[in-house]
Coordinates of C-alpha atoms in Angstrom, one line a residue:
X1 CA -10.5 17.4 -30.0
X2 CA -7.4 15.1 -29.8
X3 CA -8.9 12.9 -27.6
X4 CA -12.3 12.3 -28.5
X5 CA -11.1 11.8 -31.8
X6 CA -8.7 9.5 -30.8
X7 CA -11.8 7.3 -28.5
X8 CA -13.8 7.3 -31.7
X9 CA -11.0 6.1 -33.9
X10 CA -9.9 3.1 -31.3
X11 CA -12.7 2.0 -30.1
X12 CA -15.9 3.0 -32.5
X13 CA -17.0 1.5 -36.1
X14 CA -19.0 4.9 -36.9
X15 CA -22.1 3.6 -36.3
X16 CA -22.5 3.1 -32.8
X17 CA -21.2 6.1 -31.1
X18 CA -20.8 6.5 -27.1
X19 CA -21.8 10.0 -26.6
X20 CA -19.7 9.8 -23.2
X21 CA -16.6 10.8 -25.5
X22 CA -17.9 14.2 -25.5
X23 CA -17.7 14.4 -22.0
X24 CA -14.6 15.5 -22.6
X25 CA -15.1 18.9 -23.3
X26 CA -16.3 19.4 -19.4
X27 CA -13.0 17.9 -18.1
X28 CA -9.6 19.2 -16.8
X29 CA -7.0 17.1 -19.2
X30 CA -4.4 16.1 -16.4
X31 CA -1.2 14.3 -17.2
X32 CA 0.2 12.1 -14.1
X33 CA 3.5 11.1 -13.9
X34 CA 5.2 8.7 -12.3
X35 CA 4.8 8.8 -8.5
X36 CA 2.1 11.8 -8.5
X37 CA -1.3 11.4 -7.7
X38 CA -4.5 13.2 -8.1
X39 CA -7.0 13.2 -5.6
X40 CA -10.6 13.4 -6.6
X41 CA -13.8 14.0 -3.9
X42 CA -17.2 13.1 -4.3
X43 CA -19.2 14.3 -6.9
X44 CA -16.2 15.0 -9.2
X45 CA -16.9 12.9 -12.7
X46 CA -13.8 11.4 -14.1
X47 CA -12.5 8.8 -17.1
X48 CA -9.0 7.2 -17.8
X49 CA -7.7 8.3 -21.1
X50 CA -4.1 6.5 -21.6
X51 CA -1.9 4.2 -19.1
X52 CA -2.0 2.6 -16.2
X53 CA -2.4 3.6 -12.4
X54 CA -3.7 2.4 -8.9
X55 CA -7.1 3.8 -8.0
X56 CA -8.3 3.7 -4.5
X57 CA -12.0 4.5 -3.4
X58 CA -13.5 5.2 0.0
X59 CA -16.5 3.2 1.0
X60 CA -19.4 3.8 -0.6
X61 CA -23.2 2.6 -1.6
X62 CA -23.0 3.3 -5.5
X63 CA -20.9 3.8 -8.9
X64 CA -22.6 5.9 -11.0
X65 CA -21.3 5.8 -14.8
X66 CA -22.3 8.0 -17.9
X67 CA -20.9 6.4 -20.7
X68 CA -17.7 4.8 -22.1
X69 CA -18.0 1.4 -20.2
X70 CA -20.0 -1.6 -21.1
X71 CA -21.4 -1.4 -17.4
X72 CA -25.1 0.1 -16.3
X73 CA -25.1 3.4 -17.0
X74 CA -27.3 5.8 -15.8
X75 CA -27.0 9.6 -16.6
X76 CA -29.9 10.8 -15.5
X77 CA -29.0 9.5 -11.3
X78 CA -25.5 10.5 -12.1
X79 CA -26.7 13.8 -12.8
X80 CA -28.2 14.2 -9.5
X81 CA -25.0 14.0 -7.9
X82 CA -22.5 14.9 -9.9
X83 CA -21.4 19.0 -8.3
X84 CA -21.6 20.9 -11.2
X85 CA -18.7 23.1 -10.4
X86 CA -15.4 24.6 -11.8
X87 CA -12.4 22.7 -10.1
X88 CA -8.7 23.1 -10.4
X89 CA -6.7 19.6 -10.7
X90 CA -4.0 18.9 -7.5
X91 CA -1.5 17.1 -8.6
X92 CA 0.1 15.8 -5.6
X93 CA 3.5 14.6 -5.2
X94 CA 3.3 12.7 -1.7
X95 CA 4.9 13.8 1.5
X96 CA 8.5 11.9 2.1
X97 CA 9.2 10.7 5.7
X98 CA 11.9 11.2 8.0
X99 CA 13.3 7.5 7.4
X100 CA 14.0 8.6 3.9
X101 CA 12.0 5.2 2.4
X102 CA 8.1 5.9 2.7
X103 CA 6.4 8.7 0.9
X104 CA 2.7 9.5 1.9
X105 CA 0.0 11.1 -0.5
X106 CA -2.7 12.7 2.2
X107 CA -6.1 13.3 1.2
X108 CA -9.3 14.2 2.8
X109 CA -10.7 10.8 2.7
X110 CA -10.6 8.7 6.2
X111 CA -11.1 5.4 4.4
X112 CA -7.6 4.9 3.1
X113 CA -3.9 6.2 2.6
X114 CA -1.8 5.8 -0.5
X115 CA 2.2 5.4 0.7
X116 CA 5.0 4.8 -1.8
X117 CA 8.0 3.1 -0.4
X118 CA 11.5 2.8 -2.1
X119 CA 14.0 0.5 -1.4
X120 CA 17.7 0.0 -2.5
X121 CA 20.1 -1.9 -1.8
X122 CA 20.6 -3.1 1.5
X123 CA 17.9 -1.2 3.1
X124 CA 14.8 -2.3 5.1
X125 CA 10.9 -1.2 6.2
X126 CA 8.9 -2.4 8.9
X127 CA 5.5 -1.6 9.9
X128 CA 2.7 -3.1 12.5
X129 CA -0.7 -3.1 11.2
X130 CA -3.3 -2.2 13.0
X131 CA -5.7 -2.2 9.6
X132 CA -5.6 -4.1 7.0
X133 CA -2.2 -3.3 4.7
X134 CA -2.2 -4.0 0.9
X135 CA 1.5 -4.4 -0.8
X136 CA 1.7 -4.2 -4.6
X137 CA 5.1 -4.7 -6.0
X138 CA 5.6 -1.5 -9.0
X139 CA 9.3 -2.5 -9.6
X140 CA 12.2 -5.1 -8.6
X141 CA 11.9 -7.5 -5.7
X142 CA 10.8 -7.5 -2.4
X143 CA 11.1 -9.7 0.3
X144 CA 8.4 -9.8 3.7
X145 CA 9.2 -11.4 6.8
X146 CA 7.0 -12.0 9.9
X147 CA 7.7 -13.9 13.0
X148 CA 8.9 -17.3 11.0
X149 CA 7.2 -16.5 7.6
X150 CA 9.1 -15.3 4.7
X151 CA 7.5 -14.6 1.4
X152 CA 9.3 -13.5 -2.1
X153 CA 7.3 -11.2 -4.1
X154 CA 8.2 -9.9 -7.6
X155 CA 7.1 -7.0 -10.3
X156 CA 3.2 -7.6 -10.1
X157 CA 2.8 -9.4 -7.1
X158 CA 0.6 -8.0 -4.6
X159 CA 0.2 -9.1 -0.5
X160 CA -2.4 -8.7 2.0
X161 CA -1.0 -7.9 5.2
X162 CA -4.0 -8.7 7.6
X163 CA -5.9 -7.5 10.6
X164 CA -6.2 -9.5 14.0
X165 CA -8.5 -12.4 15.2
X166 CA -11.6 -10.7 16.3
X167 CA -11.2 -7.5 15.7
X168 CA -14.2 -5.6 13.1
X169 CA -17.2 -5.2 14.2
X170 CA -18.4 -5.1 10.7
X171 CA -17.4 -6.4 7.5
X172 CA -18.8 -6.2 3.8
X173 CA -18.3 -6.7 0.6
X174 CA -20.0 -5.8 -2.7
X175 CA -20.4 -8.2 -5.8
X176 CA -17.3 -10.6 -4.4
X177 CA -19.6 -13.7 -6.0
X178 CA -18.7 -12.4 -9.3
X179 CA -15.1 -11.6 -8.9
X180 CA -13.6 -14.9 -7.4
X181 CA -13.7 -18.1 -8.6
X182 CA -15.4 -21.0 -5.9
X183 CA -12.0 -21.8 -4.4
X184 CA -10.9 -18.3 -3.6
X185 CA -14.9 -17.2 -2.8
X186 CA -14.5 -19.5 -0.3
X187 CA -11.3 -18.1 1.2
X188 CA -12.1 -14.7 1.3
X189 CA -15.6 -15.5 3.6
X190 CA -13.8 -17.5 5.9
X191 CA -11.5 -14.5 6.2
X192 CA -14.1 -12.4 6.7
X193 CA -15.7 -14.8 9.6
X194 CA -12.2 -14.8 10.9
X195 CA -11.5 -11.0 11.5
X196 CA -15.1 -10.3 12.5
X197 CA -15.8 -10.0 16.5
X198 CA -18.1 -12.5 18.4
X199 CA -21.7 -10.9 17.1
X200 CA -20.0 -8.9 14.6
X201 CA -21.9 -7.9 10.8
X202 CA -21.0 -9.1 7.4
X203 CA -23.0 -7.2 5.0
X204 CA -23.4 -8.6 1.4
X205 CA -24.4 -6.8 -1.5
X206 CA -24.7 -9.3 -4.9
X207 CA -27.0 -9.3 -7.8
X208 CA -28.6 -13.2 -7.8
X209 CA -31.0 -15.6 -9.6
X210 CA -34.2 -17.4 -10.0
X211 CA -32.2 -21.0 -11.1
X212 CA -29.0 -21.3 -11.8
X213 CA -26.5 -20.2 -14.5
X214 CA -25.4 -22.2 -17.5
X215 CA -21.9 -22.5 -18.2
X216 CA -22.2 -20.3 -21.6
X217 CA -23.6 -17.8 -19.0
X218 CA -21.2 -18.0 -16.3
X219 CA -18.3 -18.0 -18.5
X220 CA -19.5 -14.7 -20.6
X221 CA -16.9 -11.9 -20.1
X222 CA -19.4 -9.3 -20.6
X223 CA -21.5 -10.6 -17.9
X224 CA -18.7 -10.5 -16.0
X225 CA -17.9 -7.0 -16.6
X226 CA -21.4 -6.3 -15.6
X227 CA -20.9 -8.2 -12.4
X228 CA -23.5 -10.7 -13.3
X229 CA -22.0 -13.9 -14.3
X230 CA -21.7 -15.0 -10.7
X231 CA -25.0 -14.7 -9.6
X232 CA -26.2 -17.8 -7.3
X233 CA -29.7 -18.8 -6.9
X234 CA -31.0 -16.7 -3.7
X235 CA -31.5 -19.9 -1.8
X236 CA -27.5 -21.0 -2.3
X237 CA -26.4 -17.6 -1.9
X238 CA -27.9 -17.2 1.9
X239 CA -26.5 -20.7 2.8
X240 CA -23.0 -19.6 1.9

């Protein structure tokens, strides 16, 4: 009862009520710690009750919501995938290496793998990547060097370590228009073209509009949230 009380007092004026927050009732309560994970497979409906932490998802066509979120939601095709079965939370603790520095958190899922590494002192990690590598910084300072570049990153920072000239045969990318800004919309395509082999795929997947957007529009965080606010006239959107 703790919790849904708690939702309804934060976030609800008593009129308006999101019946998601009794969703809770179906749902393991599972307390994460610092450096443990839960892994979580398809099917398996989840919400984020208290703090922060780093979710990674493995490819996929759809995100299907049931309340709680000022995004679509739509119970009745979440209900025709959601398994409706009894599982037992696995808190996982991540496996350390024999270099003592890089802890790896296996799961079932091809697409990715979550590795903690820990640093002190004078101590050093180095890796070649032969997909693409994402670095976020959780605590203290780090400092990356390749060939003749050396970048200083601090508490927040996050780097893209990234793949080869000419080397995916496909790329793709799903409402990117309404997460960057021009400048950096225009970065991350020319990436795209840039790791993509000669013939390769780039597969785009936005919402877009009969004329364009006012600013009022455009500049609407709740648009935003719905991954609306960048929409592009069709006719600009296949020229980019």
């Amino acid at each position: 009862d703790y919790w849904a009380a708690k939702a309804v007092d934060s976030f609800g004026d008593g009129t308006n009520l999101d019946k998601g927050i009794y969703s809770i009732y179906f749902f393991n309560v599972v307390k994460a710690n610092k450096g443990e994970a839960v892994f979580q497979d398809a099917g398996i409906p989840h919400a984020y009750l208290e703090g922060q932490n780093m979710e990674l998802m493995a490819n996929s066509d759809n995100v299907l919501r049931g309340g709680l979120t000022p995004k679509h939601i739509d119970v009745e095709e979440l209900l025709k995938h959601v398994a409706f079965e009894a599982t037992i939370p696995n808190i996982m603790h991540g496996e350390l290496q024999t270099d003592g520095i890089e802890r790896i958190y296996k799961s079932p899922a091809p697409d990715f793998e979550l590795s903690q590494i820990v640093l002190n002192g004078s101590k050093s990690y180095e890796t070649k990547t032969s997909t693409v590598h994402i670095l976020i910084v959780i605590d203290g300072e780090a400092q990356i060097t390749e060939s003749d570049t050396v970048l200083e990153l601090k508490k927040g920072d996050a780097l893209n370590l990234p793949v080869a000239d000419n080397s995916i045969d496909v790329a793709a990318q799903n409402c990117l228009f309404n997460i960057f800004k021009a400048e950096d919309l225009k970065k991350a395509i020319a990436e795209m073209y840039r790791v993509l082999k000669p013939h390769g795929k780039l597969v785009m997947s936005d919402p877009t509009c009969e004329q364009p957007m006012n600013d009022n529009l455009r500049n609407d965080d709740r648009l935003r949230a719905l991954c609306l606010s960048g929409s592009l006239p069709i006719a600009e959107y296949v020229k980019m």
